[in-house]
Amino acid sequence: MTASATDRLNTEVLVPRLWDAVRDGDEYAAVEVILPAVDAGLDAESALLDVIAPVQAKVGLEWAANRISVAQEHTATAINDRVIAALAHHTPPPQKRRRGRVTVACVDGEWHALPARLLAETLRLRGWEVDFLGAQVPVPHLIDHLHRTGPDALALSSSIPTRLPTAHATITACQAAGVPVMAGGAAFGPRGRHAERLCADAWAPNARAAADRLDELISRPFAPPPAHQAVEDLPHLADQEYTLVTRSAHRLVAAVLAELQERVPAMADYTDQQRQHTAEDIAHITEFLGVALYLDDSDLFTRFIAWTGDILTARGVPAHSVGLALDLLAEQLKDFPRALGLLQAGHVALEGATTVR
């Protein structure tokens, strides 16, 4: 049945249709949801931010709830990316005078590029000249690009909180190169509080807000801050807990895994894949402990622990195994008071965690 013209303009109708297409892995059906709607009068920005973006958010939620596999999640994300590309070629940017030039990039180590891609296309639609550098951009290459192209601003995206120390170094380096930085993405925390702590010049919760705030950002006078070290922005780093924990991460993971095998007899029957997954879970906990130490933010760590408990429960794995891993890490880090406080807070969060639905 052909969708009516009204339905083609109704994002509440388009979102489930696009979800069905990406869930089924049908790229052509997904494109056919979006382009006819735009031809019928749907604003291209609304197609990006009110249809494609909510569907991508649903992809993540469905994976977390164990209702789609990793392969399905990757397929759906790739299809959404192809739909954005098709829309970009279908809807050329306005021919009016450019508003300025912006570089859009992801923090080094950040592979979730779709939020940044949505922003880049939104900015193009609004008349900006955009250099979209994609995922995982190393700082030296980013700085070289800024020097060569001279953008008015950098939009820096990160979804993974463990990349925040790298984001801090990136923000500092780009500002030293004379370019103000707008931060965005889930990694920067509720209401962008981590963006503020890491001294970004601006923060936006989503692509539409970022596009709205960009004019204001570049209208302000900008002077590169004096050269400084991370500890000057985050004085608690002077205690060296972050440095010592992150440098010993591999040893910590190995020690906790070995002790788990001693204390959990059932692990003797684990497959190689199960052992690998267990080691990866411990490594993630240690990584988040490190970044929470970097920012001195217990909420960052406790939200991750609660989320991990929910993820494991959704997959039929007892969440109490996380609590045991926290105990074993505490044994290894008995001389680190801030780390011990975070691990205890993680226990409390785990006990209050609810199952992902």
Tab-separated table of C-alpha atoms in Angstrom:
chain	number	residue	atom	x	y	z
A	1	MET	CA	0.000	0.000	0.000
A	2	THR	CA	1.366	3.408	-0.923
A	3	ALA	CA	1.676	5.837	1.968
A	4	SER	CA	-0.544	8.893	1.728
A	5	ALA	CA	0.975	12.347	1.336
A	6	THR	CA	-0.076	13.119	4.899
A	7	ASP	CA	1.681	10.024	6.213
A	8	ARG	CA	4.809	10.949	4.296
A	9	LEU	CA	4.970	14.172	6.295
A	10	ASN	CA	4.127	12.580	9.656
A	11	THR	CA	7.327	11.708	11.523
A	12	GLU	CA	5.380	9.564	13.996
A	13	VAL	CA	4.431	7.365	11.045
A	14	LEU	CA	7.844	7.479	9.404
A	15	VAL	CA	9.829	6.416	12.471
A	16	PRO	CA	8.263	2.929	12.790
A	17	ARG	CA	8.455	2.441	9.010
A	18	LEU	CA	12.169	3.263	8.995
A	19	TRP	CA	12.709	1.067	12.050
A	20	ASP	CA	11.086	-1.882	10.280
A	21	ALA	CA	13.372	-1.369	7.288
A	22	VAL	CA	16.629	-1.108	9.243
A	23	ARG	CA	15.671	-3.985	11.554
A	24	ASP	CA	15.098	-6.139	8.466
A	25	GLY	CA	18.410	-5.025	6.963
A	26	ASP	CA	16.677	-3.553	3.896
A	27	GLU	CA	18.650	-0.517	2.763
A	28	TYR	CA	16.462	0.177	-0.264
A	29	ALA	CA	13.265	0.115	1.770
A	30	ALA	CA	14.875	2.485	4.274
A	31	VAL	CA	15.781	4.976	1.544
A	32	GLU	CA	12.236	4.703	0.189
A	33	VAL	CA	10.878	5.770	3.562
A	34	ILE	CA	12.882	9.002	3.608
A	35	LEU	CA	13.272	10.349	0.083
A	36	PRO	CA	9.573	10.252	-0.952
A	37	ALA	CA	8.722	11.976	2.348
A	38	VAL	CA	11.172	14.778	1.548
A	39	ASP	CA	9.788	15.022	-2.002
A	40	ALA	CA	6.319	15.340	-0.476
A	41	GLY	CA	7.440	18.308	1.613
A	42	LEU	CA	9.074	16.928	4.759
A	43	ASP	CA	11.882	19.242	5.805
A	44	ALA	CA	15.249	17.526	5.271
A	45	GLU	CA	16.442	18.555	8.725
A	46	SER	CA	13.359	16.969	10.252
A	47	ALA	CA	14.058	13.794	8.268
A	48	LEU	CA	17.518	13.692	9.845
A	49	LEU	CA	16.686	14.638	13.411
A	50	ASP	CA	13.058	13.575	13.884
A	51	VAL	CA	13.120	10.312	11.936
A	52	ILE	CA	16.627	8.911	11.444
A	53	ALA	CA	17.993	10.006	14.848
A	54	PRO	CA	15.143	8.431	16.889
A	55	VAL	CA	15.464	5.203	14.908
A	56	GLN	CA	19.196	5.092	15.632
A	57	ALA	CA	18.482	5.646	19.326
A	58	LYS	CA	16.061	2.718	19.206
A	59	VAL	CA	18.785	0.568	17.642
A	60	GLY	CA	20.921	1.098	20.735
A	61	LEU	CA	18.055	0.409	23.126
A	62	GLU	CA	17.074	-2.790	21.338
A	63	TRP	CA	20.666	-4.045	21.469
A	64	ALA	CA	20.894	-3.235	25.188
A	65	ALA	CA	17.688	-5.168	25.843
A	66	ASN	CA	19.109	-8.153	23.903
A	67	ARG	CA	16.334	-7.989	21.320
A	68	ILE	CA	18.753	-7.548	18.412
A	69	SER	CA	22.262	-8.927	17.971
A	70	VAL	CA	25.513	-7.010	17.572
A	71	ALA	CA	25.442	-7.884	13.864
A	72	GLN	CA	21.912	-6.499	13.513
A	73	GLU	CA	22.931	-3.352	15.397
A	74	HIS	CA	25.889	-2.811	13.064
A	75	THR	CA	23.731	-3.467	10.011
A	76	ALA	CA	21.054	-1.035	11.145
A	77	THR	CA	23.645	1.662	11.857
A	78	ALA	CA	25.265	1.178	8.470
A	79	ILE	CA	21.873	1.457	6.737
A	80	ASN	CA	21.049	4.659	8.604
A	81	ASP	CA	24.397	6.050	7.496
A	82	ARG	CA	23.612	5.149	3.876
A	83	VAL	CA	20.181	6.778	4.182
A	84	ILE	CA	21.835	9.979	5.414
A	85	ALA	CA	24.185	9.881	2.426
A	86	ALA	CA	21.278	9.353	0.024
A	87	LEU	CA	19.430	12.271	1.585
A	88	ALA	CA	22.530	14.487	1.353
A	89	HIS	CA	22.818	13.869	-2.397
A	90	HIS	CA	19.070	14.188	-2.848
A	91	THR	CA	18.871	17.513	-1.006
A	92	PRO	CA	21.734	19.832	-1.979
A	93	PRO	CA	22.684	22.524	0.517
A	94	PRO	CA	21.338	26.045	-0.016
A	95	GLN	CA	23.179	28.237	-2.484
A	96	LYS	CA	23.083	31.326	-0.288
A	97	ARG	CA	26.274	32.816	1.143
A	98	ARG	CA	28.034	30.460	3.515
A	99	ARG	CA	27.711	31.201	7.215
A	100	GLY	CA	31.210	29.986	8.039
A	101	ARG	CA	33.335	26.842	8.133
A	102	VAL	CA	33.098	24.116	10.745
A	103	THR	CA	35.063	20.928	11.304
A	104	VAL	CA	33.049	18.014	12.712
A	105	ALA	CA	35.053	15.126	14.163
A	106	CYS	CA	34.947	12.311	16.689
A	107	VAL	CA	37.439	11.948	19.535
A	108	ASP	CA	40.251	9.497	18.858
A	109	GLY	CA	39.000	6.053	19.896
A	110	GLU	CA	35.346	6.994	19.343
A	111	TRP	CA	33.826	4.771	16.655
A	112	HIS	CA	30.212	5.958	16.954
A	113	ALA	CA	30.269	8.425	14.068
A	114	LEU	CA	26.538	8.659	13.284
A	115	PRO	CA	25.715	11.465	15.777
A	116	ALA	CA	28.525	13.553	14.287
A	117	ARG	CA	27.324	12.724	10.782
A	118	LEU	CA	23.819	13.926	11.658
A	119	LEU	CA	25.281	17.202	12.900
A	120	ALA	CA	27.448	17.654	9.819
A	121	GLU	CA	24.487	17.217	7.473
A	122	THR	CA	22.311	19.516	9.588
A	123	LEU	CA	24.945	22.235	9.424
A	124	ARG	CA	25.270	21.847	5.656
A	125	LEU	CA	21.527	22.263	5.295
A	126	ARG	CA	21.778	25.486	7.294
A	127	GLY	CA	24.435	26.911	4.996
A	128	TRP	CA	27.682	26.070	6.761
A	129	GLU	CA	30.744	24.758	4.958
A	130	VAL	CA	31.496	21.519	6.772
A	131	ASP	CA	34.549	19.281	6.945
A	132	PHE	CA	33.314	15.954	8.321
A	133	LEU	CA	36.311	13.904	9.474
A	134	GLY	CA	34.386	10.898	10.785
A	135	ALA	CA	35.282	8.490	13.575
A	136	GLN	CA	38.506	8.111	15.586
A	137	VAL	CA	40.477	11.193	14.555
A	138	PRO	CA	43.986	11.257	16.125
A	139	VAL	CA	44.837	14.600	17.697
A	140	PRO	CA	47.942	15.375	15.565
A	141	HIS	CA	45.992	14.814	12.345
A	142	LEU	CA	43.097	16.911	13.615
A	143	ILE	CA	45.424	19.791	14.506
A	144	ASP	CA	47.070	19.572	11.091
A	145	HIS	CA	43.632	19.794	9.469
A	146	LEU	CA	42.702	22.837	11.551
A	147	HIS	CA	45.903	24.620	10.595
A	148	ARG	CA	45.353	23.858	6.904
A	149	THR	CA	41.684	24.812	6.706
A	150	GLY	CA	41.216	27.489	9.381
A	151	PRO	CA	37.636	26.653	10.477
A	152	ASP	CA	35.606	28.985	12.662
A	153	ALA	CA	34.931	26.179	15.151
A	154	LEU	CA	35.356	22.478	15.858
A	155	ALA	CA	32.366	20.315	16.795
A	156	LEU	CA	33.795	17.398	18.779
A	157	SER	CA	31.662	14.303	19.315
A	158	SER	CA	32.012	11.420	21.751
A	159	SER	CA	29.547	8.795	22.924
A	160	ILE	CA	31.964	6.717	25.019
A	161	PRO	CA	32.870	8.211	28.427
A	162	THR	CA	36.187	6.337	28.547
A	163	ARG	CA	37.392	8.645	25.767
A	164	LEU	CA	36.976	11.760	27.950
A	165	PRO	CA	40.668	12.066	28.941
A	166	THR	CA	41.483	12.026	25.221
A	167	ALA	CA	38.688	14.537	24.630
A	168	HIS	CA	40.294	16.805	27.234
A	169	ALA	CA	43.647	16.666	25.443
A	170	THR	CA	41.897	17.268	22.119
A	171	ILE	CA	39.996	20.306	23.399
A	172	THR	CA	43.168	21.807	24.864
A	173	ALA	CA	45.172	21.226	21.666
A	174	CYS	CA	42.499	22.645	19.372
A	175	GLN	CA	42.062	25.745	21.508
A	176	ALA	CA	45.838	26.234	21.451
A	177	ALA	CA	45.573	26.087	17.650
A	178	GLY	CA	43.152	29.011	17.809
A	179	VAL	CA	39.891	27.117	17.252
A	180	PRO	CA	37.003	27.153	19.748
A	181	VAL	CA	35.464	23.787	20.546
A	182	MET	CA	31.820	22.783	20.901
A	183	ALA	CA	31.433	19.388	22.585
A	184	GLY	CA	28.517	17.033	22.120
A	185	GLY	CA	27.503	13.426	22.608
A	186	ALA	CA	26.475	11.165	25.468
A	187	ALA	CA	30.048	10.909	26.810
A	188	PHE	CA	29.913	14.493	28.066
A	189	GLY	CA	27.281	13.570	30.631
A	190	PRO	CA	23.917	14.937	31.740
A	191	ARG	CA	23.563	18.614	30.788
A	192	GLY	CA	27.124	18.514	29.461
A	193	ARG	CA	28.755	18.748	32.856
A	194	HIS	CA	31.889	16.947	31.666
A	195	ALA	CA	32.224	19.340	28.739
A	196	GLU	CA	32.364	22.207	31.209
A	197	ARG	CA	34.920	20.459	33.415
A	198	LEU	CA	37.110	19.761	30.389
A	199	CYS	CA	36.937	23.444	29.420
A	200	ALA	CA	35.068	23.138	26.117
A	201	ASP	CA	33.893	26.518	24.837
A	202	ALA	CA	30.322	25.296	24.365
A	203	TRP	CA	28.182	22.178	24.665
A	204	ALA	CA	24.996	21.028	22.974
A	205	PRO	CA	22.748	18.062	23.830
A	206	ASN	CA	21.882	17.224	20.223
A	207	ALA	CA	22.477	18.217	16.607
A	208	ARG	CA	19.647	20.748	16.432
A	209	ALA	CA	20.824	22.541	19.557
A	210	ALA	CA	24.421	22.488	18.313
A	211	ALA	CA	23.398	24.065	15.025
A	212	ASP	CA	21.396	26.692	16.912
A	213	ARG	CA	24.302	27.555	19.232
A	214	LEU	CA	27.059	27.656	16.654
A	215	ASP	CA	26.348	31.224	15.544
A	216	GLU	CA	26.596	32.395	19.140
A	217	LEU	CA	29.858	30.488	19.687
A	218	ILE	CA	31.714	31.997	16.757
A	219	SER	CA	30.321	35.488	17.418
A	220	ARG	CA	32.212	35.633	20.729
A	221	PRO	CA	35.827	36.832	20.756
A	222	PHE	CA	38.148	33.853	21.139
A	223	ALA	CA	41.678	33.931	22.501
A	224	PRO	CA	43.679	30.708	22.876
A	225	PRO	CA	44.187	29.959	26.580
A	226	PRO	CA	47.724	29.823	27.973
A	227	ALA	CA	49.520	26.485	27.650
A	228	HIS	CA	48.729	24.323	30.649
A	229	GLN	CA	48.604	20.753	31.954
A	230	ALA	CA	45.496	18.658	32.641
A	231	VAL	CA	46.102	18.872	36.396
A	232	GLU	CA	45.547	22.638	36.231
A	233	ASP	CA	41.963	22.018	35.049
A	234	LEU	CA	41.490	18.997	37.345
A	235	PRO	CA	43.574	19.502	40.505
A	236	HIS	CA	42.596	16.124	41.999
A	237	LEU	CA	44.823	14.443	39.394
A	238	ALA	CA	47.764	15.434	41.599
A	239	ASP	CA	47.107	12.341	43.740
A	240	GLN	CA	48.210	10.147	40.785
A	241	GLU	CA	45.406	7.610	41.322
A	242	TYR	CA	44.194	7.989	37.731
A	243	THR	CA	47.691	7.557	36.309
A	244	LEU	CA	48.583	4.572	38.477
A	245	VAL	CA	45.284	2.745	37.902
A	246	THR	CA	45.298	3.229	34.141
A	247	ARG	CA	48.956	2.230	33.818
A	248	SER	CA	48.302	-0.988	35.733
A	249	ALA	CA	44.999	-1.795	33.991
A	250	HIS	CA	46.248	-4.955	32.255
A	251	ARG	CA	47.688	-6.292	35.504
A	252	LEU	CA	44.470	-5.480	37.362
A	253	VAL	CA	42.316	-7.296	34.806
A	254	ALA	CA	44.579	-10.359	34.870
A	255	ALA	CA	44.623	-10.461	38.684
A	256	VAL	CA	40.850	-10.113	39.005
A	257	LEU	CA	40.212	-12.735	36.324
A	258	ALA	CA	42.568	-15.212	38.010
A	259	GLU	CA	40.933	-14.662	41.403
A	260	LEU	CA	37.455	-15.037	39.884
A	261	GLN	CA	38.437	-18.432	38.525
A	262	GLU	CA	39.513	-19.441	42.032
A	263	ARG	CA	36.323	-18.228	43.711
A	264	VAL	CA	33.747	-19.205	41.102
A	265	PRO	CA	34.052	-22.949	40.435
A	266	ALA	CA	31.556	-22.763	37.550
A	267	MET	CA	34.138	-20.820	35.535
A	268	ALA	CA	36.067	-24.062	35.081
A	269	ASP	CA	33.391	-25.054	32.571
A	270	TYR	CA	33.409	-21.728	30.693
A	271	THR	CA	34.078	-21.797	26.990
A	272	ASP	CA	36.925	-19.708	25.581
A	273	GLN	CA	34.328	-17.207	24.407
A	274	GLN	CA	32.796	-16.934	27.876
A	275	ARG	CA	36.229	-16.353	29.416
A	276	GLN	CA	36.940	-13.689	26.820
A	277	HIS	CA	33.649	-11.942	27.564
A	278	THR	CA	34.381	-12.055	31.291
A	279	ALA	CA	37.818	-10.511	30.744
A	280	GLU	CA	36.258	-7.807	28.547
A	281	ASP	CA	33.685	-6.989	31.240
A	282	ILE	CA	36.430	-6.606	33.855
A	283	ALA	CA	38.436	-4.436	31.449
A	284	HIS	CA	35.427	-2.169	30.876
A	285	ILE	CA	34.873	-1.793	34.627
A	286	THR	CA	38.539	-0.877	35.067
A	287	GLU	CA	38.365	1.629	32.195
A	288	PHE	CA	35.334	3.344	33.673
A	289	LEU	CA	36.974	3.374	37.080
A	290	GLY	CA	39.913	5.166	35.473
A	291	VAL	CA	37.838	7.850	33.776
A	292	ALA	CA	35.797	8.381	36.950
A	293	LEU	CA	39.089	8.978	38.755
A	294	TYR	CA	40.124	11.389	35.996
A	295	LEU	CA	36.978	13.470	36.439
A	296	ASP	CA	36.503	12.715	40.144
A	297	ASP	CA	32.888	11.837	39.301
A	298	SER	CA	31.292	8.896	41.083
A	299	ASP	CA	28.054	9.247	39.108
A	300	LEU	CA	29.866	8.400	35.881
A	301	PHE	CA	31.074	5.124	37.397
A	302	THR	CA	27.840	4.186	39.166
A	303	ARG	CA	25.721	4.762	36.058
A	304	PHE	CA	28.010	2.446	34.119
A	305	ILE	CA	27.878	-0.249	36.808
A	306	ALA	CA	24.067	-0.108	36.948
A	307	TRP	CA	23.918	-0.264	33.144
A	308	THR	CA	26.305	-3.241	33.099
A	309	GLY	CA	24.144	-5.067	35.616
A	310	ASP	CA	21.097	-4.477	33.454
A	311	ILE	CA	22.889	-5.606	30.292
A	312	LEU	CA	24.060	-8.847	31.919
A	313	THR	CA	20.617	-9.545	33.387
A	314	ALA	CA	19.025	-9.084	29.962
A	315	ARG	CA	21.416	-11.747	28.667
A	316	GLY	CA	20.726	-14.215	31.454
A	317	VAL	CA	24.024	-13.602	33.302
A	318	PRO	CA	23.769	-13.050	37.087
A	319	ALA	CA	24.590	-9.428	37.854
A	320	HIS	CA	26.166	-10.377	41.203
A	321	SER	CA	29.289	-11.354	39.264
A	322	VAL	CA	29.882	-7.625	38.759
A	323	GLY	CA	29.777	-7.111	42.523
A	324	LEU	CA	32.419	-9.793	43.001
A	325	ALA	CA	34.611	-8.119	40.386
A	326	LEU	CA	34.257	-4.822	42.283
A	327	ASP	CA	35.337	-6.551	45.507
A	328	LEU	CA	38.377	-8.063	43.832
A	329	LEU	CA	39.376	-4.736	42.328
A	330	ALA	CA	39.068	-3.183	45.795
A	331	GLU	CA	41.495	-5.805	47.144
A	332	GLN	CA	43.984	-4.841	44.453
A	333	LEU	CA	43.498	-1.101	45.060
A	334	LYS	CA	43.415	-1.030	48.870
A	335	ASP	CA	45.870	1.894	48.977
A	336	PHE	CA	43.798	4.105	46.638
A	337	PRO	CA	41.145	5.943	48.693
A	338	ARG	CA	39.330	7.610	45.796
A	339	ALA	CA	39.188	4.329	43.849
A	340	LEU	CA	37.866	2.479	46.910
A	341	GLY	CA	35.132	5.088	47.322
A	342	LEU	CA	34.096	4.672	43.687
A	343	LEU	CA	34.025	0.881	43.964
A	344	GLN	CA	31.826	1.072	47.075
A	345	ALA	CA	29.478	3.475	45.285
A	346	GLY	CA	29.375	1.000	42.400
A	347	HIS	CA	28.167	-1.700	44.794
A	348	VAL	CA	25.306	0.507	45.948
A	349	ALA	CA	24.339	1.287	42.345
A	350	LEU	CA	24.424	-2.388	41.391
A	351	GLU	CA	22.073	-3.312	44.214
A	352	GLY	CA	19.568	-0.739	42.977
A	353	ALA	CA	19.838	-1.587	39.306
A	354	THR	CA	16.717	-2.703	37.451
A	355	THR	CA	16.436	-4.899	34.411
A	356	VAL	CA	16.560	-3.236	30.968
A	357	ARG	CA	13.205	-3.469	29.237
